[in-house]
Amino acid sequence: MKMMTSNLNLYYGEQQALYDVSLEIPQNCVVALIGPSGCGKSTFLRTLNRMNDLIGGVRIDGRIELDAVNIYAEDTDLVTLRKRVGMVFQRPNPFPLSIYENVIYGCRVHGLKDKKRLDEIVERSLRRAALWDEVKDRLQAPAMGMSGGQQQRLCIARVLAVEPEVLLMDEPCSALDPISTMKIEELVQELKQAYTIVMVTHNMQQAARVSDYTAFFLNGKLIEHDVTDTIFTNPQDRKTEDYITGRFG
């Protein structure tokens, strides 16, 4: 799997939100998107599985390629695209269903009905999300009764159940306590063995801990991107250095 953007521009009506963003996303790596609020990093993240299509007045030019195919081509099947490029949102958003039904929701949407196969998917997905041992004896319990950290891992399991290739995470720890945050970070490190992960974070320490590559956005522009260790120890752009060291603004 190879994903990259080339000269990507995005407009909300007449207002431009992204400017000529070109970024290669390496396979089986964690790419952290950092930058101040309103800099375009979440907007950029949502372009990678066309979630911005749900917003009226959005216009995009440039290319985003998944395995050398432009995902903004007219014949793109959005259901298939969002199966390949899954998304975990800032706040846990489990459905008002059981834990079991939450995990297999996407599988049912795609027409899978075999009970044995669904059972296998539930166990595999919950294990991958480091949640199986905590919930295996209460799979029919309401998902809304879980803790916030468990709900977020359940949402990750729900995405993993449909076998994506890319996992998008929009500040997945911002609503969680430190212990739950640590579990999510450990999970991200495990998941990159099988998935490519792009994560938006405001937490510089988190970006340094979990990512292999870091991209710094400012005012809708990609200012700098490199190996994370390089970005944090030897940034090439003064704006990047100021942001990382807290002198920004």
XYZ file of N, CA, C and O in Angstrom, residues 12-148:
548
model
N -13.214 25.801 1.244
C -14.562 25.841 1.787
C -15.234 27.058 1.161
O -15.031 28.194 1.613
N -15.982 26.832 0.104
C -16.527 27.960 -0.640
C -15.390 28.752 -1.257
O -14.578 28.221 -2.004
N -15.303 30.042 -0.911
C -14.236 30.882 -1.448
C -12.985 30.868 -0.565
O -11.933 31.382 -0.957
N -13.086 30.288 0.614
C -11.971 30.296 1.558
C -11.076 29.080 1.341
O -11.532 27.933 1.407
N -9.799 29.326 1.100
C -8.861 28.226 0.903
C -8.335 27.754 2.258
O -7.909 28.550 3.094
N -8.383 26.421 2.476
C -7.970 25.851 3.758
C -6.679 25.053 3.662
O -5.966 24.915 4.655
N -6.362 24.513 2.482
C -5.114 23.788 2.261
C -4.445 24.321 1.004
O -5.120 24.605 0.005
N -3.120 24.433 1.060
C -2.365 25.015 -0.046
C -1.264 24.059 -0.527
O -0.294 23.815 0.181
N -1.458 23.499 -1.707
C -0.396 22.731 -2.388
C 0.306 21.728 -1.466
O 1.535 21.684 -1.394
N -0.469 20.905 -0.780
C 0.117 19.939 0.144
C 0.549 18.683 -0.606
O -0.277 18.004 -1.221
N 1.824 18.390 -0.557
C 2.375 17.167 -1.157
C 3.070 16.379 -0.060
O 4.006 16.871 0.575
N 2.603 15.165 0.171
C 3.127 14.368 1.287
C 3.028 12.893 0.950
O 1.974 12.414 0.530
N 4.117 12.181 1.129
C 4.106 10.727 0.963
C 3.915 10.082 2.324
O 4.546 10.477 3.310
N 3.039 9.090 2.381
C 2.722 8.400 3.630
C 3.268 6.981 3.530
O 2.703 6.141 2.831
N 4.389 6.701 4.195
C 5.022 5.386 4.059
C 4.175 4.269 4.663
O 3.439 4.474 5.628
N 4.313 3.099 4.101
C 3.561 1.940 4.565
C 4.076 1.458 5.922
O 5.267 1.499 6.207
N 3.120 0.991 6.752
C 3.441 0.416 8.063
C 4.279 1.352 8.925
O 5.233 0.926 9.593
N 3.907 2.617 8.885
C 4.539 3.639 9.726
C 3.447 4.484 10.362
O 2.298 4.475 9.921
N 3.824 5.216 11.402
C 2.929 6.198 12.011
C 3.394 7.579 11.589
O 4.554 7.946 11.803
N 2.497 8.331 10.960
C 2.784 9.702 10.550
C 1.969 10.629 11.443
O 0.735 10.559 11.463
N 2.644 11.481 12.204
C 1.965 12.438 13.073
C 1.806 13.764 12.339
O 2.752 14.255 11.718
N 0.612 14.340 12.421
C 0.346 15.668 11.870
C 0.241 16.628 13.048
O -0.623 16.463 13.919
N 1.133 17.616 13.097
C 1.144 18.564 14.216
C 0.974 19.987 13.695
O 1.155 20.252 12.504
N 0.646 20.883 14.609
C 0.463 22.282 14.264
C -0.592 22.914 15.151
O -1.355 22.202 15.817
N -0.663 24.232 15.189
C -1.634 24.912 16.057
C -3.068 24.674 15.596
O -3.314 24.227 14.475
N -4.027 24.966 16.464
C -5.443 24.824 16.115
C -5.764 25.639 14.869
O -5.304 26.777 14.721
N -6.557 25.044 13.976
C -6.970 25.739 12.766
C -5.938 25.771 11.663
O -6.098 26.491 10.680
N -4.874 24.958 11.793
C -3.790 25.009 10.796
C -4.060 24.140 9.574
O -3.322 24.210 8.594
N -5.088 23.290 9.638
C -5.429 22.472 8.480
C -5.131 20.992 8.633
O -5.428 20.211 7.737
N -4.573 20.574 9.764
C -4.165 19.170 9.878
C -5.361 18.217 9.901
O -5.315 17.157 9.257
N -6.439 18.559 10.606
C -7.620 17.689 10.608
C -8.329 17.735 9.257
O -8.839 16.714 8.785
N -8.343 18.905 8.646
C -8.908 19.011 7.295
C -8.141 18.122 6.334
O -8.727 17.384 5.528
N -6.814 18.155 6.422
C -5.998 17.298 5.568
C -6.292 15.829 5.846
O -6.453 15.025 4.919
N -6.384 15.455 7.121
C -6.654 14.061 7.470
C -7.943 13.578 6.815
O -8.002 12.466 6.275
N -8.968 14.427 6.843
C -10.268 14.013 6.299
C -10.264 13.913 4.783
O -11.142 13.262 4.205
N -9.292 14.539 4.120
C -9.223 14.375 2.661
C -8.791 12.972 2.284
O -9.065 12.520 1.172
N -8.119 12.273 3.207
C -7.513 10.981 2.858
C -8.536 9.863 2.704
O -8.210 8.808 2.157
N -9.761 10.070 3.226
C -10.831 9.118 2.891
C -12.108 9.852 2.465
O -13.202 9.323 2.530
N -11.917 11.090 2.041
C -12.968 11.913 1.440
C -14.110 12.209 2.421
O -15.257 12.383 2.009
N -13.797 12.311 3.706
C -14.818 12.703 4.670
C -15.271 14.134 4.441
O -16.395 14.505 4.804
N -14.410 14.950 3.839
C -14.803 16.334 3.547
C -15.916 16.418 2.507
O -16.548 17.469 2.372
N -16.144 15.326 1.787
C -17.243 15.308 0.815
C -18.590 15.540 1.496
O -19.559 15.948 0.853
N -18.652 15.260 2.797
C -19.910 15.389 3.537
C -20.214 16.833 3.906
O -21.281 17.132 4.433
N -19.262 17.745 3.648
C -19.422 19.157 3.974
C -19.788 19.921 2.704
O -19.095 19.822 1.680
N -20.865 20.680 2.746
C -21.299 21.430 1.574
C -20.306 22.510 1.174
O -19.677 23.130 2.032
N -20.151 22.729 -0.112
C -19.313 23.806 -0.615
C -17.829 23.513 -0.651
O -17.023 24.406 -0.956
N -17.430 22.268 -0.353
C -16.013 21.917 -0.383
C -15.577 21.623 -1.817
O -16.258 20.920 -2.562
N -14.426 22.166 -2.178
C -13.844 21.909 -3.498
C -12.380 21.550 -3.331
O -11.663 22.159 -2.534
N -11.950 20.544 -4.074
C -10.575 20.050 -3.963
C -9.958 19.953 -5.340
O -10.610 19.531 -6.305
N -8.688 20.380 -5.436
C -7.925 20.042 -6.634
C -6.562 19.503 -6.214
O -6.161 19.630 -5.060
N -5.866 18.887 -7.145
C -4.668 18.130 -6.824
C -5.018 16.648 -6.804
O -6.113 16.250 -7.232
N -4.113 15.828 -6.301
C -4.329 14.378 -6.319
C -4.016 13.764 -4.955
O -3.130 14.223 -4.235
N -4.789 12.735 -4.635
C -4.433 11.829 -3.541
C -4.483 10.427 -4.129
O -5.531 9.995 -4.629
N -3.353 9.744 -4.078
C -3.258 8.422 -4.689
C -3.145 7.339 -3.628
O -2.388 7.474 -2.658
N -3.912 6.294 -3.808
C -3.815 5.081 -3.007
C -3.462 3.967 -3.975
O -4.244 3.641 -4.867
N -2.251 3.436 -3.825
C -1.730 2.464 -4.783
C -1.824 2.998 -6.212
O -2.297 2.313 -7.127
N -1.371 4.235 -6.384
C -1.248 4.895 -7.693
C -2.594 5.206 -8.352
O -2.637 5.600 -9.525
N -3.695 5.077 -7.637
C -5.024 5.400 -8.173
C -5.551 6.633 -7.444
O -5.550 6.687 -6.213
N -5.996 7.636 -8.192
C -6.499 8.878 -7.618
C -7.844 8.636 -6.934
O -8.829 8.276 -7.586
N -7.904 8.829 -5.620
C -9.146 8.550 -4.897
C -10.220 9.594 -5.181
O -11.385 9.401 -4.821
N -9.840 10.704 -5.824
C -10.824 11.727 -6.190
C -11.317 11.583 -7.627
O -11.998 12.468 -8.142
N -10.986 10.464 -8.254
C -11.533 10.188 -9.583
C -13.042 10.006 -9.484
O -13.571 9.573 -8.447
N -13.749 10.329 -10.569
C -15.212 10.296 -10.553
C -15.770 8.905 -10.281
O -16.867 8.770 -9.734
N -15.049 7.865 -10.657
C -15.570 6.511 -10.510
C -15.173 5.856 -9.182
O -15.372 4.662 -8.988
N -14.636 6.635 -8.257
C -14.238 6.080 -6.962
C -15.459 5.633 -6.170
O -16.422 6.381 -6.011
N -15.432 4.405 -5.674
C -16.479 3.875 -4.804
C -16.142 4.293 -3.377
O -15.182 3.792 -2.783
N -16.924 5.204 -2.815
C -16.606 5.755 -1.496
C -16.742 4.724 -0.384
O -16.007 4.772 0.608
N -17.663 3.784 -0.530
C -17.810 2.737 0.482
C -16.544 1.889 0.546
O -16.007 1.596 1.619
N -16.035 1.529 -0.620
C -14.804 0.738 -0.681
C -13.622 1.543 -0.171
O -12.773 1.033 0.574
N -13.558 2.821 -0.556
C -12.457 3.675 -0.101
C -12.440 3.764 1.411
O -11.382 3.610 2.045
N -13.586 3.989 2.036
C -13.631 4.161 3.489
C -13.485 2.832 4.226
O -13.233 2.823 5.425
N -13.630 1.740 3.505
C -13.289 0.432 4.074
C -11.770 0.272 4.103
O -11.203 -0.236 5.077
N -11.101 0.735 3.046
C -9.639 0.633 2.972
C -8.949 1.665 3.851
O -7.856 1.418 4.368
N -9.585 2.834 3.999
C -9.008 3.926 4.787
C -10.001 4.271 5.891
O -10.911 5.076 5.714
N -9.830 3.640 7.054
C -10.760 3.814 8.166
C -10.393 5.000 9.033
O -9.283 5.527 8.963
N -11.347 5.417 9.884
C -11.121 6.622 10.681
C -11.601 6.453 12.110
O -12.684 5.918 12.367
N -10.764 6.925 13.045
C -11.107 6.988 14.459
C -11.155 8.462 14.843
O -10.198 9.200 14.610
N -12.254 8.891 15.458
C -12.470 10.305 15.698
C -11.947 10.749 17.065
O -11.526 9.949 17.891
N -12.013 12.054 17.275
C -11.455 12.667 18.479
C -12.128 12.143 19.734
O -11.461 11.798 20.713
N -13.430 12.075 19.715
C -14.161 11.560 20.875
C -14.737 10.186 20.544
O -15.199 9.965 19.425
N -14.712 9.259 21.486
C -15.293 7.945 21.236
C -16.738 8.082 20.780
O -17.508 8.857 21.356
N -17.113 7.341 19.750
C -18.484 7.448 19.228
C -19.092 6.059 19.000
O -19.488 5.724 17.883
N -19.156 5.246 20.078
C -19.805 3.939 19.911
C -21.283 4.103 19.601
O -21.908 5.097 19.993
N -21.843 3.149 18.887
C -23.266 3.163 18.596
C -24.036 2.663 19.827
O -23.491 1.915 20.642
N -25.291 3.045 19.987
C -26.090 2.583 21.138
C -26.527 1.134 20.948
O -27.719 0.821 20.891
N -25.539 0.268 20.815
C -25.741 -1.163 20.592
C -24.831 -1.915 21.559
O -24.085 -1.317 22.327
N -24.867 -3.231 21.494
C -23.973 -4.030 22.324
C -22.533 -3.895 21.832
O -22.275 -3.432 20.718
N -21.599 -4.322 22.681
C -20.195 -4.328 22.288
C -20.019 -5.166 21.025
O -19.364 -4.740 20.066
N -20.620 -6.335 21.004
C -20.535 -7.248 19.850
C -21.038 -6.569 18.574
O -20.367 -6.584 17.539
N -22.232 -5.982 18.647
C -22.839 -5.373 17.459
C -22.057 -4.151 16.989
O -22.029 -3.845 15.803
N -21.408 -3.439 17.910
C -20.562 -2.324 17.503
C -19.414 -2.807 16.623
O -19.123 -2.218 15.584
N -18.763 -3.888 17.048
C -17.596 -4.373 16.305
C -17.976 -4.811 14.895
O -17.289 -4.497 13.926
N -19.097 -5.510 14.767
C -19.431 -6.096 13.460
C -20.328 -5.194 12.610
O -20.766 -5.603 11.532
N -20.558 -3.976 13.067
C -21.476 -3.092 12.339
C -21.080 -2.954 10.866
O -21.898 -3.112 9.957
N -19.807 -2.639 10.634
C -19.352 -2.462 9.259
C -19.427 -3.740 8.448
O -19.727 -3.721 7.242
N -19.178 -4.869 9.094
C -19.256 -6.156 8.395
C -20.686 -6.429 7.934
O -20.910 -6.933 6.831
N -21.642 -6.103 8.785
C -23.046 -6.279 8.395
C -23.407 -5.353 7.235
O -24.127 -5.746 6.304
N -22.891 -4.114 7.284
C -23.147 -3.171 6.182
C -22.641 -3.747 4.860
O -23.267 -3.584 3.811
N -21.509 -4.453 4.935
C -20.928 -5.044 3.727
C -21.515 -6.410 3.397
O -21.019 -7.101 2.496
N -22.567 -6.812 4.114
C -23.321 -7.995 3.738
C -22.909 -9.299 4.378
O -23.428 -10.362 4.007
N -22.010 -9.276 5.336
C -21.572 -10.510 5.977
C -22.603 -10.951 7.018
O -22.973 -10.182 7.903
N -23.044 -12.223 6.917
C -24.102 -12.716 7.804
C -23.702 -13.975 8.570
O -24.376 -14.340 9.530
N -22.644 -14.637 8.159
C -22.256 -15.906 8.764
C -21.860 -15.717 10.231
O -20.900 -15.001 10.536
N -22.614 -16.346 11.148
C -22.414 -16.133 12.586
C -21.014 -16.559 13.034
O -20.358 -15.854 13.807
N -20.558 -17.686 12.564
C -19.233 -18.156 12.973
C -18.155 -17.183 12.536
O -17.239 -16.860 13.298
N -18.281 -16.696 11.307
C -17.299 -15.740 10.785
C -17.363 -14.432 11.578
O -16.326 -13.845 11.909
N -18.558 -13.970 11.898
C -18.711 -12.737 12.668
C -18.101 -12.894 14.063
O -17.449 -11.981 14.571
N -18.323 -14.051 14.682
C -17.734 -14.306 15.996
C -16.209 -14.228 15.930
O -15.558 -13.669 16.821
N -15.634 -14.801 14.870
C -14.180 -14.772 14.701
C -13.679 -13.340 14.539
O -12.639 -12.968 15.098
N -14.418 -12.547 13.764
C -14.022 -11.157 13.532
C -14.075 -10.358 14.825
O -13.185 -9.544 15.106
N -15.113 -10.586 15.631
C -15.234 -9.865 16.897
C -14.038 -10.155 17.796
O -13.401 -9.232 18.322
N -13.707 -11.434 17.955
C -12.581 -11.770 18.827
C -11.271 -11.215 18.271
O -10.482 -10.613 19.015
N -11.044 -11.389 16.983
C -9.787 -10.912 16.390
C -9.659 -9.395 16.513
O -8.598 -8.874 16.892
N -10.739 -8.678 16.234
C -10.690 -7.215 16.258
C -10.501 -6.690 17.674
O -9.731 -5.752 17.896
N -11.188 -7.285 18.632
C -11.039 -6.855 20.016
C -9.653 -7.196 20.554
O -9.088 -6.446 21.355
N -9.089 -8.309 20.113
C -7.715 -8.630 20.517
C -6.744 -7.606 19.939
O -5.833 -7.139 20.634
N -6.922 -7.253 18.679
C -6.042 -6.272 18.048
C -6.153 -4.917 18.726
O -5.181 -4.159 18.769
N -7.328 -4.622 19.244
C -7.543 -3.349 19.939
C -7.228 -3.447 21.431
O -7.552 -2.525 22.192
N -6.612 -4.556 21.849
C -6.216 -4.763 23.246
C -7.402 -4.619 24.200
O -7.292 -4.037 25.281
N -8.546 -5.176 23.793
C -9.767 -5.020 24.590
C -10.425 -6.360 24.927
O -11.283 -6.423 25.805
N -10.035 -7.413 24.246
C -10.711 -8.704 24.381
C -10.784 -9.185 25.820
O -11.849 -9.569 26.313
N -9.666 -9.181 26.521
C -9.640 -9.713 27.881
C -10.533 -8.926 28.827
O -11.015 -9.466 29.831
N -10.786 -7.667 28.513
C -11.610 -6.827 29.376
C -13.106 -7.012 29.146
O -13.914 -6.731 30.029
N -13.492 -7.475 27.938
C -14.927 -7.501 27.604
C -15.425 -8.863 27.122
O -16.615 -9.000 26.828
N -14.575 -9.870 27.057
C -14.966 -11.150 26.445
C -16.149 -11.815 27.135
O -16.877 -12.601 26.508
N -16.360 -11.498 28.414
C -17.472 -12.108 29.149
C -18.729 -11.242 29.156
O -19.725 -11.605 29.802
N -18.710 -10.131 28.451
C -19.893 -9.261 28.423
C -20.090 -8.627 27.047
O -20.385 -7.442 26.925
N -19.946 -9.428 26.030
C -20.041 -8.913 24.657
C -21.432 -8.382 24.327
O -21.572 -7.542 23.436
N -22.440 -8.861 25.023
C -23.802 -8.390 24.747
C -24.194 -7.190 25.616
O -25.317 -6.694 25.532
N -23.267 -6.720 26.440
C -23.543 -5.550 27.276
C -23.526 -4.284 26.417
O -22.853 -4.240 25.365
N -24.237 -3.238 26.839
C -24.266 -1.997 26.051
C -22.883 -1.342 25.987
O -22.207 -1.191 27.008
N -22.494 -0.940 24.803
C -21.192 -0.275 24.627
C -21.136 1.052 25.369
O -20.067 1.485 25.795
N -22.293 1.685 25.550
C -22.315 2.987 26.206
C -21.959 2.893 27.687
O -21.685 3.903 28.325
N -21.951 1.678 28.242
C -21.600 1.506 29.638
C -20.110 1.337 29.880
O -19.677 1.211 31.025
N -19.321 1.356 28.819
C -17.875 1.208 28.946
C -17.236 2.530 29.343
O -17.828 3.600 29.173
N -16.010 2.467 29.856
C -15.267 3.697 30.157
C -14.881 4.395 28.861
O -14.927 3.802 27.774
N -14.459 5.658 28.969
C -14.087 6.410 27.773
C -12.945 5.754 27.010
O -12.971 5.669 25.778
